[in-house]
Coordinates of C-alpha atoms and ligand atoms in Angstrom, one line a residue:
M1 CA -31.8 -79.0 191.8
P2 CA -30.0 -75.9 189.9
K3 CA -27.4 -74.3 191.6
Q4 CA -28.5 -71.2 194.1
I5 CA -27.1 -68.6 192.1
D6 CA -29.3 -70.0 188.8
L7 CA -32.3 -70.4 190.7
V8 CA -33.7 -67.1 190.5
K9 CA -33.1 -66.8 187.5
K10 CA -34.9 -69.9 186.5
I11 CA -38.0 -68.8 188.9
V12 CA -38.3 -65.8 186.7
S13 CA -38.0 -67.2 183.6
L14 CA -41.1 -69.9 184.9
C15 CA -43.0 -67.4 186.2
K16 CA -43.1 -65.4 182.7
R17 CA -43.4 -68.9 180.2
R18 CA -46.4 -70.1 182.6
G19 CA -48.0 -66.4 183.0
I20 CA -47.3 -66.6 186.9
I21 CA -45.7 -63.1 187.2
F22 CA -44.7 -60.6 184.1
Q23 CA -42.4 -57.4 185.0
N24 CA -45.0 -54.2 184.9
S25 CA -45.0 -52.2 181.5
E26 CA -43.1 -54.7 180.1
I27 CA -43.6 -53.2 176.5
Y28 CA -42.3 -49.6 177.5
G29 CA -39.5 -51.4 178.7
G30 CA -40.3 -52.1 182.4
I31 CA -40.3 -50.0 185.2
G32 CA -38.4 -51.0 188.2
G33 CA -40.0 -52.8 191.5
F34 CA -43.2 -53.1 189.9
Y35 CA -44.6 -56.6 188.6
D36 CA -48.1 -57.9 187.6
Y37 CA -49.6 -61.5 188.6
G38 CA -50.8 -63.5 185.6
P39 CA -53.3 -65.7 185.1
I40 CA -52.0 -68.6 186.9
G41 CA -50.2 -66.2 189.6
S42 CA -53.2 -64.3 190.5
I43 CA -55.1 -67.2 191.5
M44 CA -51.8 -68.5 193.4
K45 CA -51.6 -65.7 195.0
Y46 CA -55.4 -65.1 195.9
N47 CA -55.0 -68.7 197.5
L48 CA -52.3 -67.9 199.5
K49 CA -54.0 -64.8 200.8
N50 CA -57.3 -66.6 201.9
L51 CA -55.1 -69.3 203.2
W52 CA -53.8 -66.7 205.8
W53 CA -57.2 -64.6 206.1
N54 CA -59.1 -67.7 206.9
D55 CA -56.1 -68.8 209.4
N56 CA -56.1 -65.5 211.2
V57 CA -59.7 -64.3 210.6
I58 CA -62.4 -66.4 209.9
K59 CA -60.9 -69.1 212.2
R60 CA -60.6 -66.9 215.1
K61 CA -62.8 -65.6 217.5
D62 CA -60.4 -63.2 218.7
I63 CA -59.4 -61.4 215.5
V64 CA -61.3 -59.4 213.2
G65 CA -60.5 -57.5 209.8
I66 CA -60.6 -54.2 208.3
D67 CA -59.8 -53.5 204.2
G68 CA -58.3 -49.7 204.6
T69 CA -57.3 -47.6 202.1
I70 CA -54.4 -46.7 200.5
I71 CA -54.4 -43.0 200.8
T72 CA -55.3 -41.4 204.0
H73 CA -55.2 -38.0 205.8
P74 CA -51.4 -36.6 205.9
Q75 CA -51.6 -36.0 209.4
V76 CA -51.3 -39.8 210.0
W77 CA -47.6 -40.1 208.5
H78 CA -46.2 -37.4 210.9
A79 CA -48.3 -39.1 213.4
S80 CA -46.4 -42.3 212.7
G81 CA -43.1 -41.0 212.4
H82 CA -42.7 -41.8 208.8
V83 CA -42.4 -38.2 207.5
K84 CA -39.4 -37.6 209.6
N85 CA -37.9 -41.0 210.0
F86 CA -38.8 -43.1 207.1
Y87 CA -35.5 -42.8 205.4
D88 CA -32.7 -44.9 203.6
E89 CA -29.4 -43.9 203.0
L90 CA -28.2 -44.1 199.8
A91 CA -24.4 -43.9 197.8
E92 CA -24.0 -43.7 193.6
C93 CA -21.2 -45.5 192.2
K94 CA -19.1 -43.0 190.2
S95 CA -18.5 -45.1 187.5
C96 CA -21.6 -47.1 186.9
H97 CA -23.8 -45.3 188.8
K98 CA -25.8 -48.0 190.3
R99 CA -27.2 -46.5 193.6
F100 CA -27.3 -48.7 196.6
R101 CA -28.4 -48.7 200.3
T102 CA -25.6 -48.2 202.5
D103 CA -27.3 -50.2 205.2
L104 CA -27.5 -53.2 202.9
L105 CA -23.8 -52.8 201.7
K106 CA -22.3 -55.4 204.1
S107 CA -20.4 -58.6 203.5
D108 CA -19.8 -61.0 206.5
N109 CA -21.5 -58.2 208.2
K110 CA -18.5 -55.4 207.4
Q111 CA -19.6 -52.5 205.4
I112 CA -18.2 -52.4 201.8
S113 CA -17.0 -48.9 200.8
K114 CA -17.0 -50.2 197.1
C115 CA -19.5 -50.3 194.4
P116 CA -20.4 -54.3 194.8
E117 CA -21.0 -54.2 190.4
C118 CA -17.5 -53.0 189.4
N119 CA -15.8 -52.1 192.8
G120 CA -16.1 -48.2 191.8
Q121 CA -16.0 -45.5 194.1
L122 CA -19.1 -44.4 196.5
T123 CA -20.2 -40.5 196.7
K124 CA -20.9 -39.9 199.9
K125 CA -24.1 -41.2 201.4
R126 CA -27.4 -39.0 201.2
K127 CA -30.6 -39.6 203.0
Y128 CA -34.0 -39.5 201.4
N129 CA -37.7 -40.2 202.2
T130 CA -39.5 -43.7 200.7
L131 CA -42.6 -42.6 201.1
F132 CA -44.2 -42.1 197.8
E133 CA -45.9 -38.5 197.3
T134 CA -49.3 -37.9 195.8
H135 CA -51.7 -35.1 195.8
V136 CA -55.3 -35.2 196.8
G137 CA -57.7 -32.6 195.2
V138 CA -57.8 -31.0 191.3
I139 CA -57.4 -27.4 191.8
E140 CA -54.0 -26.2 191.9
G141 CA -53.0 -24.2 195.2
E142 CA -55.9 -26.3 197.0
K143 CA -54.2 -29.6 196.8
T144 CA -53.3 -31.5 199.4
L145 CA -49.7 -33.2 199.7
T146 CA -50.2 -36.9 201.7
Y147 CA -48.6 -40.2 201.1
L148 CA -49.5 -43.8 199.4
R149 CA -49.2 -45.7 202.5
G150 CA -45.6 -46.7 203.7
E151 CA -47.2 -49.7 206.0
A152 CA -50.6 -50.8 205.7
C153 CA -51.0 -51.3 209.4
Q154 CA -51.5 -47.4 210.1
N155 CA -55.6 -48.3 209.0
I156 CA -55.8 -50.7 211.7
Y157 CA -54.8 -47.9 214.6
L158 CA -56.9 -45.3 212.8
N159 CA -59.8 -47.5 212.9
F160 CA -58.9 -49.1 216.6
K161 CA -61.6 -47.3 218.2
N162 CA -64.3 -47.5 215.5
I163 CA -63.9 -51.5 216.0
V164 CA -64.1 -51.1 219.8
D165 CA -67.2 -49.0 219.3
S166 CA -69.1 -51.2 216.9
S167 CA -67.7 -54.8 217.4
R168 CA -67.6 -56.9 220.7
V169 CA -64.4 -57.1 220.6
K170 CA -62.6 -57.4 224.3
I171 CA -58.7 -57.3 225.2
P172 CA -56.9 -59.5 224.0
F173 CA -57.7 -59.2 220.4
G174 CA -56.4 -58.5 217.4
I175 CA -57.4 -56.5 214.0
A176 CA -56.0 -57.9 210.9
Q177 CA -55.8 -56.7 207.3
I178 CA -54.1 -57.8 203.9
G179 CA -53.2 -54.9 201.7
K180 CA -50.9 -53.1 199.5
A181 CA -47.8 -50.6 200.8
F182 CA -45.4 -48.6 198.7
R183 CA -42.0 -47.8 199.3
N184 CA -39.8 -45.7 196.9
E185 CA -36.8 -48.4 197.2
V186 CA -33.3 -47.4 196.7
N187 CA -32.6 -50.5 194.6
P188 CA -35.1 -52.7 194.3
K189 CA -34.0 -56.3 193.4
N190 CA -34.4 -59.9 193.6
F191 CA -37.4 -59.7 191.4
I192 CA -40.4 -59.7 193.7
F193 CA -38.2 -60.0 197.1
R194 CA -38.0 -56.3 197.4
S195 CA -40.5 -54.1 195.3
R196 CA -41.8 -50.6 195.4
E197 CA -45.7 -51.5 195.4
F198 CA -46.1 -54.7 197.3
E199 CA -48.9 -56.6 200.0
Q200 CA -48.5 -56.9 203.7
W201 CA -50.1 -58.9 205.8
D202 CA -50.5 -57.6 209.4
I203 CA -52.3 -58.5 212.4
Q204 CA -52.0 -55.7 215.2
Y205 CA -52.6 -57.9 218.5
F206 CA -54.2 -55.5 221.5
V207 CA -53.1 -56.4 225.3
H208 CA -53.0 -55.2 228.3
P209 CA -49.3 -54.0 228.8
T210 CA -48.9 -56.9 232.1
E211 CA -49.7 -59.2 229.2
M212 CA -47.3 -58.4 226.9
D213 CA -44.7 -61.0 227.3
K214 CA -46.8 -64.0 227.0
W215 CA -48.8 -62.8 223.6
Y216 CA -45.6 -61.6 222.5
E217 CA -44.2 -65.3 222.7
Y218 CA -47.6 -66.7 221.6
W219 CA -47.4 -64.7 218.4
K220 CA -43.9 -65.5 217.0
E221 CA -44.5 -69.3 217.7
K222 CA -48.3 -69.2 215.7
R223 CA -46.0 -67.3 213.1
M224 CA -43.3 -69.4 213.0
N225 CA -45.3 -72.7 212.7
W226 CA -47.6 -71.4 210.0
Y227 CA -44.8 -70.4 208.0
K228 CA -43.3 -73.8 208.5
S229 CA -46.2 -75.8 207.5
L230 CA -45.9 -74.1 203.8
L231 CA -42.5 -75.3 203.0
N232 CA -41.0 -78.5 202.3
N233 CA -37.5 -77.7 203.4
K234 CA -38.1 -76.9 207.1
D235 CA -35.0 -76.0 208.0
N236 CA -35.0 -72.7 205.8
I237 CA -36.4 -70.7 208.3
H238 CA -35.3 -69.2 211.3
F239 CA -35.6 -66.5 214.0
R240 CA -33.5 -63.7 213.8
Q241 CA -33.7 -61.0 216.6
H242 CA -32.8 -57.2 216.1
T243 CA -30.0 -55.8 217.2
K244 CA -30.4 -52.3 218.8
D245 CA -29.3 -50.2 216.2
E246 CA -31.3 -51.8 213.3
L247 CA -34.5 -51.7 215.2
A248 CA -37.0 -49.4 213.2
F249 CA -37.7 -46.2 215.1
Y250 CA -41.1 -47.5 216.6
V251 CA -40.1 -50.7 218.1
K252 CA -38.7 -51.5 221.2
K253 CA -38.0 -55.5 220.3
A254 CA -38.3 -57.0 217.2
F255 CA -37.5 -60.7 215.7
D256 CA -37.7 -61.1 212.0
I257 CA -38.5 -64.7 210.8
E258 CA -36.0 -65.3 208.0
Y259 CA -35.8 -67.4 204.8
N260 CA -32.7 -68.8 203.6
T261 CA -32.6 -67.5 200.4
P262 CA -30.1 -68.0 197.7
W263 CA -28.5 -64.8 198.6
G264 CA -28.4 -65.4 202.2
W265 CA -30.6 -65.3 205.0
A266 CA -33.4 -62.5 204.8
E267 CA -36.4 -61.0 206.4
W268 CA -39.9 -62.6 205.8
E269 CA -42.2 -61.0 208.6
G270 CA -41.3 -59.0 211.8
I271 CA -42.5 -59.7 215.2
H272 CA -42.6 -56.1 216.4
W273 CA -42.9 -54.9 220.1
R274 CA -44.6 -51.7 219.5
A275 CA -46.2 -51.3 222.9
D276 CA -48.5 -48.2 223.1
Y277 CA -46.2 -46.1 220.7
D278 CA -48.7 -46.0 217.8
L279 CA -52.1 -45.2 219.7
T280 CA -50.3 -42.7 221.9
Q281 CA -48.8 -40.6 218.7
H282 CA -52.5 -40.7 217.1
S283 CA -54.0 -39.4 220.2
K284 CA -51.6 -37.2 220.4
F285 CA -51.7 -35.8 216.6
S286 CA -55.6 -36.4 216.5
K287 CA -56.0 -35.2 220.0
K288 CA -58.7 -38.1 220.6
D289 CA -58.6 -40.7 223.1
L290 CA -57.9 -43.8 222.0
S291 CA -57.5 -45.2 225.3
Y292 CA -59.7 -48.7 226.5
T293 CA -61.6 -49.1 228.8
D294 CA -62.1 -52.7 230.5
P295 CA -65.5 -53.6 230.6
V296 CA -65.4 -55.5 234.0
T297 CA -62.7 -53.7 236.1
K298 CA -63.3 -50.4 234.4
E299 CA -59.3 -49.8 233.9
K300 CA -58.7 -47.1 231.3
Y301 CA -55.5 -47.5 229.5
I302 CA -53.5 -47.5 226.0
P303 CA -53.6 -51.3 225.0
W304 CA -50.2 -53.0 224.0
I305 CA -49.4 -54.1 220.4
T306 CA -47.6 -57.0 219.4
E307 CA -47.4 -56.8 215.7
T308 CA -46.9 -59.6 212.9
S309 CA -46.2 -57.9 209.7
G310 CA -45.2 -60.5 206.8
G311 CA -44.9 -59.7 202.8
V312 CA -47.3 -61.8 200.9
D313 CA -45.0 -61.4 197.4
R314 CA -42.2 -62.1 199.5
T315 CA -44.2 -65.3 200.9
F316 CA -45.1 -65.9 197.2
F317 CA -41.6 -65.7 196.0
Y318 CA -40.1 -67.9 199.1
L319 CA -42.6 -70.3 198.8
L320 CA -41.8 -70.6 194.8
L321 CA -37.8 -70.8 195.8
D322 CA -38.9 -73.9 198.1
A323 CA -41.3 -75.7 195.5
Y324 CA -38.6 -75.0 192.8
Q325 CA -37.4 -78.9 192.1
E326 CA -35.6 -80.1 189.0
E327 CA -35.5 -84.2 188.3
K328 CA -33.5 -86.0 186.0
L329 CA -35.4 -88.8 184.2
E330 CA -34.4 -92.3 182.9
N331 CA -34.6 -90.9 179.6
G332 CA -32.1 -88.3 180.2
N333 CA -34.5 -85.2 179.9
T334 CA -35.3 -83.0 183.1
R335 CA -38.6 -82.7 184.8
T336 CA -39.6 -79.3 186.4
Y337 CA -41.9 -79.1 188.6
L338 CA -43.4 -77.3 191.8
K339 CA -43.8 -78.8 194.5
I340 CA -46.2 -76.3 196.2
D341 CA -48.7 -76.9 199.0
P342 CA -51.8 -77.7 197.0
R343 CA -54.0 -75.1 198.6
I344 CA -52.2 -72.8 197.0
A345 CA -51.6 -74.6 193.5
A346 CA -53.6 -72.4 191.1
Y347 CA -55.4 -75.8 189.9
K348 CA -56.1 -78.7 192.2
I349 CA -56.7 -81.1 189.0
C350 CA -56.3 -80.8 185.1
V351 CA -58.7 -83.1 183.1
I352 CA -57.5 -84.3 180.3
P353 CA -59.2 -86.5 177.8
L354 CA -56.4 -89.0 176.5
A355 CA -57.0 -88.0 172.8
S356 CA -58.7 -84.8 171.6
N357 CA -60.1 -86.6 168.4
K358 CA -62.1 -88.9 170.1
P359 CA -65.9 -87.1 170.6
K360 CA -66.7 -89.9 173.8
L361 CA -63.9 -89.3 175.6
I362 CA -64.0 -85.5 175.2
K363 CA -67.7 -85.9 176.0
K364 CA -67.1 -88.1 179.3
A365 CA -64.2 -86.0 180.3
E366 CA -66.4 -82.8 179.7
K367 CA -69.0 -84.2 182.0
I368 CA -66.3 -84.9 185.0
Y369 CA -65.0 -81.2 184.4
K370 CA -68.5 -79.6 185.1
E371 CA -68.8 -81.8 187.8
L372 CA -65.3 -80.9 190.0
S373 CA -65.6 -77.6 188.5
Q374 CA -68.4 -76.4 190.7
Q375 CA -66.4 -77.2 193.7
Y376 CA -62.3 -76.6 192.9
S377 CA -60.6 -75.0 190.9
I378 CA -59.8 -77.0 187.8
D379 CA -57.8 -77.0 184.7
W380 CA -58.6 -78.4 181.1
D381 CA -56.5 -79.5 178.6
D382 CA -57.2 -81.5 175.4
S383 CA -54.5 -80.0 173.2
S384 CA -51.2 -81.6 171.9
N385 CA -49.6 -84.7 173.4
I386 CA -50.0 -86.2 177.0
G387 CA -46.0 -85.5 177.7
K388 CA -46.9 -81.6 177.0
K389 CA -49.9 -81.7 179.2
Y390 CA -48.2 -83.2 182.2
R391 CA -45.1 -80.7 182.0
R392 CA -47.1 -77.7 181.6
Q393 CA -49.2 -78.8 184.8
D394 CA -45.7 -80.0 186.6
E395 CA -44.5 -76.2 186.1
I396 CA -47.7 -74.6 187.7
G397 CA -47.6 -77.0 190.3
T398 CA -51.2 -78.7 189.7
P399 CA -51.0 -81.7 192.2
W400 CA -52.8 -84.0 190.3
C401 CA -54.0 -85.0 186.5
L402 CA -56.5 -86.7 185.6
V403 CA -57.0 -88.8 182.6
V404 CA -59.9 -90.1 180.9
D405 CA -58.7 -93.1 178.5
Y406 CA -60.3 -95.6 176.8
Q407 CA -60.7 -97.8 180.1
S408 CA -62.8 -95.1 181.3
L409 CA -65.3 -95.6 178.8
E410 CA -66.1 -99.1 179.9
D411 CA -65.9 -99.2 183.8
D412 CA -66.1 -95.3 184.4
T413 CA -62.5 -95.4 186.2
V414 CA -60.1 -92.6 185.5
T415 CA -56.6 -92.0 186.4
I416 CA -55.1 -89.8 188.5
R417 CA -51.5 -89.0 188.7
D418 CA -49.4 -87.7 190.8
R419 CA -47.2 -84.4 190.7
N420 CA -44.4 -84.9 193.0
T421 CA -43.7 -89.3 192.4
M422 CA -45.5 -89.6 188.6
S423 CA -47.2 -92.6 190.1
Q424 CA -50.6 -93.0 189.2
I425 CA -54.0 -94.7 190.6
R426 CA -57.2 -95.4 189.2
L427 CA -60.5 -94.5 190.6
K428 CA -64.1 -94.6 189.9
S429 CA -65.1 -90.8 188.4
N430 CA -67.7 -90.3 191.2
E431 CA -65.3 -91.1 194.0
V432 CA -62.4 -88.0 192.8
S433 CA -64.7 -85.2 194.6
S434 CA -64.4 -86.5 198.1
W435 CA -60.6 -88.3 197.3
L436 CA -59.7 -84.6 196.4
S437 CA -61.5 -83.1 199.5
Q438 CA -59.4 -85.4 201.8
K439 CA -56.4 -84.5 200.1
L440 CA -57.0 -81.0 200.4
N441 CA -57.6 -81.5 204.1
Ligands
GAP1 N1 -46.0 -52.5 210.0 C1 -44.8 -52.9 209.7 C2 -43.6 -53.1 208.7 O1 -44.3 -52.4 208.0 P1 -41.3 -54.1 207.8 O2 -40.5 -54.8 208.2 O3 -41.0 -52.9 207.4 O4 -42.5 -53.5 208.8 C3 -43.3 -56.1 206.9 O5 -42.3 -54.8 207.0 C4 -43.0 -57.0 206.0 O6 -43.3 -56.4 204.5 C5 -41.3 -57.5 205.7 O7 -40.9 -58.7 206.8 C6 -41.0 -58.0 204.1 O8 -41.9 -59.2 203.9 C7 -42.3 -57.1 203.5 N2 -41.8 -56.1 203.0 C8 -41.0 -55.0 203.1 N3 -40.4 -53.9 202.3 C9 -40.6 -54.7 201.2 C10 -40.5 -54.2 199.9 N4 -40.0 -53.4 199.4 N5 -41.1 -55.2 198.6 C11 -41.4 -56.6 199.2 N6 -42.2 -57.0 200.5 C12 -41.1 -56.0 201.5

């Protein structure tokens, strides 16, 4: 394995080389904190979000989903407290002029007072709000100042009453959403770990206040197990409870699920005890009754909320950190491969005709490709030599390569090569689909 310090650089380079993630606006020199997913990365990200959505919405009777807008009424951000409290403190180095979030300038939990890059003097810290401002309307003077959402979850509170009135949900129940959030971070860094535009997946789980403890513990365990199921190295994830002084302004208790990154343990998902804060605030500001009436007991109350809020891009990055493998081969070369969960890999199988100039091989391989691609995301490669094809597929994490060779023309079998072990098996071509379906379940 590469040294931890090099790992991020290697992943950034792999992502560019193989079309997983690109720096946004690269031809103009880039813009800090914005990234685009390429042809391979966009399929992987879609698979990842799909997995979360299936596990948390489709497969559960007690959770419904929404898909809300990025721009909302400006009052939302006053009610939520973001306009008043969503501040970071920054200091600038007087020598190299780099800016830093002062709350993150720590070493061994002690505050650092010098520039971590060049040891220069830092300016006094200043506060600034990390909400992105925008204006709705086209005529000067009539434009309304509002904000790109600083957290995706607000749409869930805004739609709480709509959902209770229009669906058959009964407490306890959850509302889930995957969506973009925007933060004008002081120093976006570590690739897509901290960016200015990113996606979050949130569940807001509404309960009776007396059941809060039980459900809070339930979600802590549930979310931890979900993330663990995606990791090769399960020792690289743990819980950390927030100390009183680091609790977000709206949270009474919080545990972070953290990942052991090359730069230390870092946040992955927050499990927040939000209680009645959000619905009470929006009730106050909108003057609408956001309480819930129990259909059996007729008790009327503001439900309490456990929030699970994680970063999609951050998950993507941590899974790359976990999956990246380098292996010395007998011939002295190094093989790089992504040992990523097959459900997330962009392609489940790459179909490869052994030679690109043999029409019979191509025809048979095309028939297999056509059949499999009706059901699965399948890649096709009839270029260059077989070693290069394997290298490309290993690097994008394709779990299996299917090779159509001369024996295939005689007995209708194909070889399946495993990404992790490089071992091969032979299967009848019409057995591949059911074999794959078992592997993916
Ligand atoms: N609604 C609660 C909320 O937004 P948060 O802890 O600020 O809570 C939740 O954010 C998750 O969103 C984090 O655990 C992290 O995974 C992700 N996240 C936050 N800021 C991010 C950023 N600048 N870039 C990428 N992901 C970010």
